[in-house]
Short mmCIF file of C-alpha atoms in Angstrom, two decimals:
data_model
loop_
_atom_site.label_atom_id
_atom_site.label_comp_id
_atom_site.label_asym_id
_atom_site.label_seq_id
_atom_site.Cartn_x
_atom_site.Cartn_y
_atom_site.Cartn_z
CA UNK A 53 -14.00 -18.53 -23.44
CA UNK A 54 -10.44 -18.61 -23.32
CA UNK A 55 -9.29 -14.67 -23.12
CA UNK A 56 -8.25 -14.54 -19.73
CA UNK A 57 -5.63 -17.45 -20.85
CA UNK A 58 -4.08 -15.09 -23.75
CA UNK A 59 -2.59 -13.10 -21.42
CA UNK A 60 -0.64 -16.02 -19.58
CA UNK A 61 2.90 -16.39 -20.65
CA UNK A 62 5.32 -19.51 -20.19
CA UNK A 63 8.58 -21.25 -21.30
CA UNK A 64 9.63 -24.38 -22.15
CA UNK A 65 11.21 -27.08 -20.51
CA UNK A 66 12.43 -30.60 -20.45
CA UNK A 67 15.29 -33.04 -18.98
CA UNK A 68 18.82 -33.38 -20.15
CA UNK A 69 20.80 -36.25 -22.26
CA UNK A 70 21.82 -38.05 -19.35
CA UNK A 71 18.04 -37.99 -18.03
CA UNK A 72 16.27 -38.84 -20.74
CA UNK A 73 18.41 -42.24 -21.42
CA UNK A 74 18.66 -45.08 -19.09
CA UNK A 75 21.92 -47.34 -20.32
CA UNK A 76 20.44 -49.60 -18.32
CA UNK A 77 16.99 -50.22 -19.83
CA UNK A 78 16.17 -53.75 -20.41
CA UNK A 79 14.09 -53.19 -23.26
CA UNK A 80 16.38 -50.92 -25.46
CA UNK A 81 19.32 -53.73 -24.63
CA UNK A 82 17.57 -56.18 -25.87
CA UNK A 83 16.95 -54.44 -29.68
CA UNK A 84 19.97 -53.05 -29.97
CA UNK A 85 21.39 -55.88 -32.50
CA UNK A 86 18.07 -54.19 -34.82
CA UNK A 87 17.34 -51.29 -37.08
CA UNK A 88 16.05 -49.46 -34.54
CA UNK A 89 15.97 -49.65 -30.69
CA UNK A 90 12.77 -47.91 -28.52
CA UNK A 91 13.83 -46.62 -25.57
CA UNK A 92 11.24 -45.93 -22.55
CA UNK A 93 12.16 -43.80 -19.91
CA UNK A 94 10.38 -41.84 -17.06
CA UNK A 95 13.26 -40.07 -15.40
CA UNK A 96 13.19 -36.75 -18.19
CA UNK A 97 13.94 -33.57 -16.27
CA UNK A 98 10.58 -31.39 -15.70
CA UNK A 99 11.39 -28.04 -14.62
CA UNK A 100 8.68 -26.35 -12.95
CA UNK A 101 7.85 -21.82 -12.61
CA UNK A 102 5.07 -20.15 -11.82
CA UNK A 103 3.61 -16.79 -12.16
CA UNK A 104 0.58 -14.41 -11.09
CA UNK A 105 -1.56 -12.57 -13.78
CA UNK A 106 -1.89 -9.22 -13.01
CA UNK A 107 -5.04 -9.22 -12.32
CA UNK A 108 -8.35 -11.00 -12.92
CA UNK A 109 -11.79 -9.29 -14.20
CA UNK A 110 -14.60 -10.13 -11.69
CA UNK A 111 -17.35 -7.14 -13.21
CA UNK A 112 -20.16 -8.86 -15.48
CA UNK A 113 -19.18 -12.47 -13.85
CA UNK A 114 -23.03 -13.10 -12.41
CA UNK A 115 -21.90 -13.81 -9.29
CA UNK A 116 -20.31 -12.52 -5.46
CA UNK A 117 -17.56 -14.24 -4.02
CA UNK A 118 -17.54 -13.31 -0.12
CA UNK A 119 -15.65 -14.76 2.54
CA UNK A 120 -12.09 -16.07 4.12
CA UNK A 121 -10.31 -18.97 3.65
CA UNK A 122 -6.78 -20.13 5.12
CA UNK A 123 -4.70 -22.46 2.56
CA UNK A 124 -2.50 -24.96 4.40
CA UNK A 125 0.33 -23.95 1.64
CA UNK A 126 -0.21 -20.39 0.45
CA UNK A 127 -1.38 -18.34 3.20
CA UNK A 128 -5.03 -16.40 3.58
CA UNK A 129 -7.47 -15.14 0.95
CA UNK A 130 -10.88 -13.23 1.75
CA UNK A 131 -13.26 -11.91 -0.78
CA UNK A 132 -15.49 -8.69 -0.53
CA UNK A 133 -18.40 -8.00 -2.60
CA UNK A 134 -19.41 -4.52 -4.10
CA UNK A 135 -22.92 -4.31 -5.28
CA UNK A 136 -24.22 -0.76 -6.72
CA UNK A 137 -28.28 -1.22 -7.17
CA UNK A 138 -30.12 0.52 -10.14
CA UNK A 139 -33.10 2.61 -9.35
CA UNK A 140 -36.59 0.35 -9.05
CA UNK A 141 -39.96 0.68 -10.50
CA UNK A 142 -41.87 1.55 -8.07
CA UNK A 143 -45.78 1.83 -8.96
CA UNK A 144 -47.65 2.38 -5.85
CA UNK A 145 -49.68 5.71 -6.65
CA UNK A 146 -48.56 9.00 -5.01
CA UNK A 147 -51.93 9.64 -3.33
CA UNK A 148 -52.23 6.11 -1.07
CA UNK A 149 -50.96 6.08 2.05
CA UNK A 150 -47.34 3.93 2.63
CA UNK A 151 -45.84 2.37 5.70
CA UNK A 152 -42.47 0.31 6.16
CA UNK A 153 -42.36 -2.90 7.09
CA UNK A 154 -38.69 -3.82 5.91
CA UNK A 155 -36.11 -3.30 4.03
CA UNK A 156 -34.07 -6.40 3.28
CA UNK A 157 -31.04 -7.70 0.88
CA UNK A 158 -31.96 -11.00 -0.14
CA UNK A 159 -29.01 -13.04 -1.14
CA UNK A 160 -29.35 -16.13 -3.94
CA UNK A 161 -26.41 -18.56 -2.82
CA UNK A 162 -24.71 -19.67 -5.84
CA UNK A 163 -23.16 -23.17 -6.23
CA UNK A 164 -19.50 -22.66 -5.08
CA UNK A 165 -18.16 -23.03 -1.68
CA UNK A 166 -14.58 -23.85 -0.46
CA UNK A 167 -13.89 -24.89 3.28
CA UNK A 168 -16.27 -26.14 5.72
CA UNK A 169 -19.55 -24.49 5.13
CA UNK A 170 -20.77 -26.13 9.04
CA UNK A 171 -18.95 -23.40 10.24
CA UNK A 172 -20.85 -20.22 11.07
CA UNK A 173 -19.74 -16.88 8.78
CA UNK A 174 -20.15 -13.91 9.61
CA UNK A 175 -20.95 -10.96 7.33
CA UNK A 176 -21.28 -7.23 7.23
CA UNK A 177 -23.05 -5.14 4.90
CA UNK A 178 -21.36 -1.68 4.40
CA UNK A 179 -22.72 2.09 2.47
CA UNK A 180 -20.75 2.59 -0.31
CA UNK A 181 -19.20 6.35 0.13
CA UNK A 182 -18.30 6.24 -3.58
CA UNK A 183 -19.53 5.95 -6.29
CA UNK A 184 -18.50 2.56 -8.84
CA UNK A 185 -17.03 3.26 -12.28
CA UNK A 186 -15.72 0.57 -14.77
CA UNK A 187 -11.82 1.52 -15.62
CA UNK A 188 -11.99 2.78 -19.30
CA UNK A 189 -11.69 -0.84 -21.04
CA UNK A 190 -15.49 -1.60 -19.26
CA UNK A 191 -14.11 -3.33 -16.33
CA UNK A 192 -13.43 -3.86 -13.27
CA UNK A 193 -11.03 -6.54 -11.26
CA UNK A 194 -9.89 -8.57 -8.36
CA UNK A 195 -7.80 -6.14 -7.16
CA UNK A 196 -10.51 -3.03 -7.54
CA UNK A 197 -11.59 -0.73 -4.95
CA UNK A 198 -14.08 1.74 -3.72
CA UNK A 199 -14.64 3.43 -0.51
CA UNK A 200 -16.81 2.15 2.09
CA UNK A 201 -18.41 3.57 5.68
CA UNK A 202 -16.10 1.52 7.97
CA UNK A 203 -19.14 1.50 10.35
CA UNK A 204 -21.55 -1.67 8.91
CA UNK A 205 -25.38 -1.02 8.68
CA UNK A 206 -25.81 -4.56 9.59
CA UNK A 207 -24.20 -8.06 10.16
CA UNK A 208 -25.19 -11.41 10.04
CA UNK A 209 -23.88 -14.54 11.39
CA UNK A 210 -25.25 -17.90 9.94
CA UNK A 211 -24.55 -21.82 8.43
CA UNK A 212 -24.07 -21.38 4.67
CA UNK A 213 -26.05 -23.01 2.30
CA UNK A 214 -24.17 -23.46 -0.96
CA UNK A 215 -26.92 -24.66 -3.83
CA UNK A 216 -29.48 -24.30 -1.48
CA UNK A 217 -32.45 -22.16 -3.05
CA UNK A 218 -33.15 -20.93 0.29
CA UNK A 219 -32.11 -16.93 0.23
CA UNK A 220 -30.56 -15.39 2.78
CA UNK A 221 -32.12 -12.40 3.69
CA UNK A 222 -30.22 -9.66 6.21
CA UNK A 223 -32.71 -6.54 7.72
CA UNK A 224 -31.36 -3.07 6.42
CA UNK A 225 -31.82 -0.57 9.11
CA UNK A 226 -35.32 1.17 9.15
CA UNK A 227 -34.19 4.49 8.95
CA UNK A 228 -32.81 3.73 5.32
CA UNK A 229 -35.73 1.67 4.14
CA UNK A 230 -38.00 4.63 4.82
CA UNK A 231 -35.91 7.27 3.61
CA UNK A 232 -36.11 5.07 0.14
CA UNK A 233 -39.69 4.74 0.46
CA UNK A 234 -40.76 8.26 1.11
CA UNK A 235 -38.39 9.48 -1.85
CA UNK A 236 -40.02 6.83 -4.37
CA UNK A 237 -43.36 7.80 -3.23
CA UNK A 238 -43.09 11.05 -3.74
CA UNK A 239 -41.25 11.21 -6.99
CA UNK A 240 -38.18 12.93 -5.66
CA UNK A 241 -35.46 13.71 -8.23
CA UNK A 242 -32.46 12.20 -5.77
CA UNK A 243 -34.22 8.59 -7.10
CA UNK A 244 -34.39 9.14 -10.58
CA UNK A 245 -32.85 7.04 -13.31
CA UNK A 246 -30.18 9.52 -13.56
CA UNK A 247 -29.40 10.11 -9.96
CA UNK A 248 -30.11 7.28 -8.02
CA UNK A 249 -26.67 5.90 -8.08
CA UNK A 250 -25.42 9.26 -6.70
CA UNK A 251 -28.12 9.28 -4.02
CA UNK A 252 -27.62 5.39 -3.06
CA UNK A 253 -24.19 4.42 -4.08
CA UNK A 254 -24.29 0.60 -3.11
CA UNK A 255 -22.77 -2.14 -0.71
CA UNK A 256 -20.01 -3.73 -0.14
CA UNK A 257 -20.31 -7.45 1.69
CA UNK A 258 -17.56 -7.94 3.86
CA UNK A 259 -16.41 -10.94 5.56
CA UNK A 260 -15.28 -10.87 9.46
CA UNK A 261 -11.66 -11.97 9.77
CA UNK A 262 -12.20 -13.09 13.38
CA UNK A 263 -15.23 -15.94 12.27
CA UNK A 264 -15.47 -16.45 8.37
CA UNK A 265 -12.77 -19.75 7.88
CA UNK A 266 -15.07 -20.55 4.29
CA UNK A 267 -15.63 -18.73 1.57
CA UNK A 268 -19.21 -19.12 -0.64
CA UNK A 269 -20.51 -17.32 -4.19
CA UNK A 270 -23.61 -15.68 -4.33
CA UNK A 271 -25.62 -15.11 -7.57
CA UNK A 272 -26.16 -11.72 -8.72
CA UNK A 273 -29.09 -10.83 -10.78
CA UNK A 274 -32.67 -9.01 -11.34
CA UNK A 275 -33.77 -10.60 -8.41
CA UNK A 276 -31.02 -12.37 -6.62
CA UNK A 277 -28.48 -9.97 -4.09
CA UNK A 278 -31.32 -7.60 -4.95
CA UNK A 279 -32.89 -5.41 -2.08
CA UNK A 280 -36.31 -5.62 -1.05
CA UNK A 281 -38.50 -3.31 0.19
CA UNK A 282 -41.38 -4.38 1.86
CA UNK A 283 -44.40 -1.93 2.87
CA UNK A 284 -48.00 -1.94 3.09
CA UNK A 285 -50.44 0.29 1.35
CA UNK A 286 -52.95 1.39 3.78
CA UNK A 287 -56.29 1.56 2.69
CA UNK A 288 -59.67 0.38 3.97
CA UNK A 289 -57.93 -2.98 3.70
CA UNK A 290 -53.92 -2.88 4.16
CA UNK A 291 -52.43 -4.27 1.47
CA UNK A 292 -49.11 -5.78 1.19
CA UNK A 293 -46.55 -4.62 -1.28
CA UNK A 294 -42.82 -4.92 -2.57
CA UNK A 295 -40.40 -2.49 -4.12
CA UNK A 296 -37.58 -5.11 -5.72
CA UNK A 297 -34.13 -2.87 -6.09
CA UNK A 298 -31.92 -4.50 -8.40
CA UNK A 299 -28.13 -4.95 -8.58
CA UNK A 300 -26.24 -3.03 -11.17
CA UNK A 301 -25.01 -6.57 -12.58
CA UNK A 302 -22.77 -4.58 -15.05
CA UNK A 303 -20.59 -2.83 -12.69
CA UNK A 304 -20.56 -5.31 -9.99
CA UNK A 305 -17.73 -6.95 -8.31
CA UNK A 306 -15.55 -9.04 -6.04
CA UNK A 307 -12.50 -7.52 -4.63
CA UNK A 308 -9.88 -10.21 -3.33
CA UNK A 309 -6.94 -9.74 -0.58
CA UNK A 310 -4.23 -12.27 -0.16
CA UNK A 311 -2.37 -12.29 2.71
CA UNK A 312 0.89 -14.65 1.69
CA UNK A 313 2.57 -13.69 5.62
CA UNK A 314 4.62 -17.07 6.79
CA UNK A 315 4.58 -18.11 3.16
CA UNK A 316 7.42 -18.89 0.28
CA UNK A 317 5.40 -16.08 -1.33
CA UNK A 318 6.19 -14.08 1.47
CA UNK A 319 8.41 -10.56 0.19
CA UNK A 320 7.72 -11.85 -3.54
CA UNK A 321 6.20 -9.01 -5.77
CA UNK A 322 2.36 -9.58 -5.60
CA UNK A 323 2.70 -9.50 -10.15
CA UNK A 324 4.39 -9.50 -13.36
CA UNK A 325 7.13 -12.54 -12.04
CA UNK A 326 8.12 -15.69 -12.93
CA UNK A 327 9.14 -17.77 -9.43
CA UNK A 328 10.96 -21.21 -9.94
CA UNK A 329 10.00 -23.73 -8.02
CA UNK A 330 12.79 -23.56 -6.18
CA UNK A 331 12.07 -20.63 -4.33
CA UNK A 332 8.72 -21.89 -3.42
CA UNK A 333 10.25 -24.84 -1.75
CA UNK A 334 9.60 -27.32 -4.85
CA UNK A 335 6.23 -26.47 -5.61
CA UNK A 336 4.30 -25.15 -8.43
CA UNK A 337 0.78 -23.92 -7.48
CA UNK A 338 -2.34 -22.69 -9.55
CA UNK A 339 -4.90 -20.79 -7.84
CA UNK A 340 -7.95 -19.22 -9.15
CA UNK A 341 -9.49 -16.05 -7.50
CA UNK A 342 -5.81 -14.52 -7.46
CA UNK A 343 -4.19 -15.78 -10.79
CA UNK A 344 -1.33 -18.05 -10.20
CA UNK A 345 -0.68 -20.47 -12.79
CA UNK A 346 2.44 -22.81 -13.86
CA UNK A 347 5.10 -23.08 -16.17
CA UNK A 348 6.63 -26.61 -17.25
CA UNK A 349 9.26 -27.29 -19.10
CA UNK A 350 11.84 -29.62 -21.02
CA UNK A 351 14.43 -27.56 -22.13
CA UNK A 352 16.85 -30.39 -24.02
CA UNK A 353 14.70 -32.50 -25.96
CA UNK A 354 16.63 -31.78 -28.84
CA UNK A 355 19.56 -34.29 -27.16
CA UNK A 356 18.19 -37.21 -27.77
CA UNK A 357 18.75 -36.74 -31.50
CA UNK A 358 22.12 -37.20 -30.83
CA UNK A 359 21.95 -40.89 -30.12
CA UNK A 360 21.30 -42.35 -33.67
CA UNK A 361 20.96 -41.20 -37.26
CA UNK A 362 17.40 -41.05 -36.80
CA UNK A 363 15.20 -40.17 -33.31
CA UNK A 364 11.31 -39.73 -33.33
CA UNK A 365 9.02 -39.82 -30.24
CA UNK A 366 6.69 -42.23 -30.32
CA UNK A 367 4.97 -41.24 -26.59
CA UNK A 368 5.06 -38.67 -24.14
CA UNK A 369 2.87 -38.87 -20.82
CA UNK A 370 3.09 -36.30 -18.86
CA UNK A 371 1.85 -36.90 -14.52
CA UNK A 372 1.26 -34.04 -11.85
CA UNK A 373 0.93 -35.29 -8.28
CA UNK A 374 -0.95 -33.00 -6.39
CA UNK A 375 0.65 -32.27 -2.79
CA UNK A 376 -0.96 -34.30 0.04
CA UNK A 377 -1.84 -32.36 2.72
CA UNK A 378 -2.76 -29.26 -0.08
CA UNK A 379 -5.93 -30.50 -0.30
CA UNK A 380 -9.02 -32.14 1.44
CA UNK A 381 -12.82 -32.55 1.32
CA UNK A 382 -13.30 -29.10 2.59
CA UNK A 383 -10.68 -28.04 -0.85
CA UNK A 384 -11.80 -30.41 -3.45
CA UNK A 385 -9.03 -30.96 -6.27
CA UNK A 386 -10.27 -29.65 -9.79
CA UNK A 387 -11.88 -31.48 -12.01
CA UNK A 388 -9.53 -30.04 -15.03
CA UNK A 389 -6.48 -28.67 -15.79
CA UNK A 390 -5.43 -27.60 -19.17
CA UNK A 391 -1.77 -26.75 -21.30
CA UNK A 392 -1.75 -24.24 -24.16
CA UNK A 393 1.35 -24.00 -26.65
CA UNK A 394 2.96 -20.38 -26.71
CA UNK A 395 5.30 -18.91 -29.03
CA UNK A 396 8.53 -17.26 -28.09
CA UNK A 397 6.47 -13.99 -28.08
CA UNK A 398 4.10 -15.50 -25.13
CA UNK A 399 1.30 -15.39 -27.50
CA UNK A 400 -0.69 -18.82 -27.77
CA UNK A 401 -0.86 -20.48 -30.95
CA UNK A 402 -2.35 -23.89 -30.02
CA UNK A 403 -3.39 -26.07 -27.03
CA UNK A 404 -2.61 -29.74 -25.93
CA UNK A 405 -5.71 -31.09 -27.76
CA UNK A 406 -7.40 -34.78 -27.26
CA UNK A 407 -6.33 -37.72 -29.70
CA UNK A 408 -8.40 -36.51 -32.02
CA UNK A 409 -7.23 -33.33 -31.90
CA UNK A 410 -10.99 -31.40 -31.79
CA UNK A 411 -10.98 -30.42 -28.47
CA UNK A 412 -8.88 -29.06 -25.78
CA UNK A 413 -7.44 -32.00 -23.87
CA UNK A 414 -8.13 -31.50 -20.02
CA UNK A 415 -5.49 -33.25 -17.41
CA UNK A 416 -7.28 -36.61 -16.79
CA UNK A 417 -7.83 -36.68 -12.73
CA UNK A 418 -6.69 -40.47 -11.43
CA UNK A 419 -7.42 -40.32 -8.06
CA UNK A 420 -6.67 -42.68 -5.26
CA UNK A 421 -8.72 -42.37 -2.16
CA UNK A 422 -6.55 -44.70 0.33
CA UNK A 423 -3.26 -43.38 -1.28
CA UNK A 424 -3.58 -39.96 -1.55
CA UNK A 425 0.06 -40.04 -2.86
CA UNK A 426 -0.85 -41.78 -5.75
CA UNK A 427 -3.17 -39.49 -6.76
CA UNK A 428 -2.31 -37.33 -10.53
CA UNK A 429 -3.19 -35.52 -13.41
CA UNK A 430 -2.42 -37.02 -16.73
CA UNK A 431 -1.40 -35.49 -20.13
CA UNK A 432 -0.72 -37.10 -23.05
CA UNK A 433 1.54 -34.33 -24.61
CA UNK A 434 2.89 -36.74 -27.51
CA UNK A 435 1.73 -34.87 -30.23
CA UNK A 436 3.62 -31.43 -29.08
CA UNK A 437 6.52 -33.01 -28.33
CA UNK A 438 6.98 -35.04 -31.53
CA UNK A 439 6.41 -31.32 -33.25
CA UNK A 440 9.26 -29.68 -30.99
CA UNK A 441 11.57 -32.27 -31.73
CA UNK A 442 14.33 -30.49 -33.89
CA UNK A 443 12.46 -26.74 -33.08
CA UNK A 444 14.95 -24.35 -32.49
CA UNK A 445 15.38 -20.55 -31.72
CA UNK A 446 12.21 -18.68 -32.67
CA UNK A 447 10.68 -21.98 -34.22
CA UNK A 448 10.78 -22.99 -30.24
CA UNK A 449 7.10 -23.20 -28.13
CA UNK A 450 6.41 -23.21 -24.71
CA UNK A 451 3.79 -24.71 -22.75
CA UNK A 452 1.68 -23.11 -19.73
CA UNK A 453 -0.87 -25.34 -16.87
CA UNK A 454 -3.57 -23.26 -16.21
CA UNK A 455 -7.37 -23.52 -15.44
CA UNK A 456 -9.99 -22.74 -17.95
CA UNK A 457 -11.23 -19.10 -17.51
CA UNK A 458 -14.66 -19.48 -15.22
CA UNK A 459 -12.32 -21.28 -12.65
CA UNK A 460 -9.94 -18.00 -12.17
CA UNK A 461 -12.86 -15.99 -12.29
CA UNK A 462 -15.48 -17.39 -9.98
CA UNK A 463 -14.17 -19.52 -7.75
CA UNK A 464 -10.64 -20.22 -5.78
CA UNK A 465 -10.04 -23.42 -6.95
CA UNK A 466 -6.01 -24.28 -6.44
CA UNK A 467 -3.73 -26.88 -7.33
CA UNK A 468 -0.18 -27.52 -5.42
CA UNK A 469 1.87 -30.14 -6.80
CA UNK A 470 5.70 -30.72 -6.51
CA UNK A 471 8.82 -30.15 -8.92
CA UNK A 472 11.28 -33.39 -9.31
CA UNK A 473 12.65 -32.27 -5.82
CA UNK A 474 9.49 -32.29 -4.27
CA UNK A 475 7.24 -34.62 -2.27
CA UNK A 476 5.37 -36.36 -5.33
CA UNK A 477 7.28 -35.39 -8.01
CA UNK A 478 6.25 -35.01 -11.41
CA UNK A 479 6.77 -37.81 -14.19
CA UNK A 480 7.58 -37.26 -18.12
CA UNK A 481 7.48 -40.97 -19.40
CA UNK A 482 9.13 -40.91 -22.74
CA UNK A 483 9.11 -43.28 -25.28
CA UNK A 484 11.45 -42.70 -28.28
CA UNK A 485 12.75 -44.56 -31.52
CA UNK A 486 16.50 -44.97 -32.48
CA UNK A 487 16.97 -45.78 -36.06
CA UNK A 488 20.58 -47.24 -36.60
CA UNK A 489 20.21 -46.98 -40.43
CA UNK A 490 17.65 -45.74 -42.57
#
């Protein structure tokens, strides 16, 4: 479930002596005559990076993402579906007599939509000119491509239905539903198993720039994005009949385009980086679709040892604001985020678990619908940093805020939140122990 999270890579973080202890706090002052003093503090320096993943598999995923959406923050993504079709059984016998009556692709609408789906799309359906091969590792990814006839074989404009079990069905042109019907009624070779990929290479589903502002997933399956040929067998009675052609579900794809123009991302390399938050005016972002995730850390932990014989952390809470203005009912906030523990070599070794420590702890959402300011994420990262206490050198791990894999895969879910410079930023409250004497 987790292998497109592997991959990720991240260092760690955290806030400096001075930062981490208030002089001033009321409650150590008043222990200090004791053993041992607690200190609580929520002024730890978070540094904040992010970074892209090269690129995301979208092949196998059961689903299309098609459309365009404009983020208030990041710029413009759009999504373009490839769909190469397997040859049909067809079983209508060679001596009755056949006649068109349409040729459709009949698409399932999945469950996912982002932006306001009252808007009208606009599609067009496209010939694939090439034929669709997996790269040699059996994939295929966000940033795949095939060649397409420029010139669309049909468009639609319409409302989108996200969840709705109503299909959308778009009319093929004539002229290619009966070329497919005369071939499969007659047998010929072109639509064979072994040829009818070279004979019909696919579609591609394309949004228009100038009317798609939402985006929406389609299912993809025997009978959903399939194409339908209807026809009627002509007899002493006509009699109605179907010819379902089904999508190749193993070699079909999304393809993704991100325009970042007018954005901090703007002349950044489009992978393989690590951007502070700095450069992207305070912000770290996830976003799912094109693989940006986020990089926290607390780089001087290890300083607070310094202020007794003995230190241990008793608590570490760890809150992300999400930006306002980065996201609205038309751009719901996720549900989850998650950390993972990384060694120096990137590779993860652990994630920030639950209090019981059997499952993977997802970022609590608090949210606050009349102050949208006040809304966060929250991590208890206690255990992890009690372990780093004292690490050193290659005995060091990192931490990494990413989504779980479906997210980054089927959907553009994002998440903008600001550094300790930013708008909202983000909180570390620790609490620690000072032992005077043991």
């Amino acid at each position: 479930m987790n292998k497109i999270l592997i991959p990720f890579w991240l260092f760690l973080l955290c806030g400096s002596l001075f930062s981490c202890y208030d002089e001033s706090n009321s409650y150590g002052n008043t222990l200090v005559d004791s053993a041992f003093r607690n200190i609580t503090v929520d002024s730890c320096t978070v540094t904040v990076a992010s970074t892209v993943i090269d690129s995301l598999e979208t092949t196998g995923q059961g689903l299309a993402l098609v459309g365009k959406y404009t983020h208030p923050v990041w710029g413009t993504v759009s999504a373009s579906a490839y769909i190469p079709y397997s040859v049909p059984s067809y079983t209508t016998d060679a001596d009755e007599v056949v006649k068109l009556d349409s040729l459709v692709l009949a698409l399932s609408y999945g469950g996912y939509s982002l932006g306001d789906t009252l808007q009208e799309m606009r599609l067009s359906i496209h010939r694939l000119q090439e034929k669709i091969f997996l790269n040699d590792n059996g994939y295929l990814y966000n940033n795949s491509s095939f060649g397409y006839d420029p010139e669309p074989v049909a468009t639609c404009t319409f409302r989108p239905k996200p969840g709705n079990t109503e299909r959308l069905e778009i009319r093929l042109p004539d002229e290619l539903g009966e070329d497919m019907l005369t071939r499969l009624h007659s047998r010929n070779d072109q639509v064979s198993s072994e040829r009818f990929e070279d004979y019909f290479k696919g579609l591609v589903v394309v949004p228009d720039p100038d009317v798609c502002r939402n985006v929406v997933s389609f299912s993809v399956g025997d009978t959903a994005s399939a194409m339908i040929l209807y026809y009627r067998i002509e007899d002493a009675i006509a009699e109605e009949a179907e010819c379902v052609i089904k999508p190749n579900t193993e070699k079909q794809f999304y393809h993704v385009d991100h325009d970042r123009a007018g954005t901090d991302m703007e002349g950044l390399p489009s992978k393989k980086i690590e951007v502070s938050s700095g450069e992207l005016n305070n912000r770290g972002v996830l976003f799912g679709g094109i693989g940006w995730y986020s990089l926290l850390g607390f780089p001087h932990l290890n300083e607070i040892l310094q202020q007794g014989e003995r230190v241990s952390i008793e608590s570490g809470y760890l809150k992300i604001y999400p930006e306002v203005g980065s996201w609205s009912e038309f751009n719901a906030l996720p549900d989850s985020i998650y950390l993972y523990i990384i060694d120096e070599n990137n590779v993860v070794t652990d994630a920030v678990t639950d209090y019981l420590g059997s499952e993977v702890q997802s970022g609590t959402l608090v949210k606050d619908e009349s102050f949208r300011e006040n809304t966060y994420y929250y991590f208890d990262i206690s255990t992890f940093l009690q372990e780093e206490l004292g690490a050193f050198g290659m005995y060091k791990h990192s931490l990494r805020l990413v989504f779980n894999e479906d997210d980054y895969t089927q959907t553009f879910r994002n998440l903008t939140f600001s550094d300790q410079q930013g708008k909202s930023p983000i909180v570390l409250q620790l609490t620690y122990k000072i032992y005077e004497s043991y």
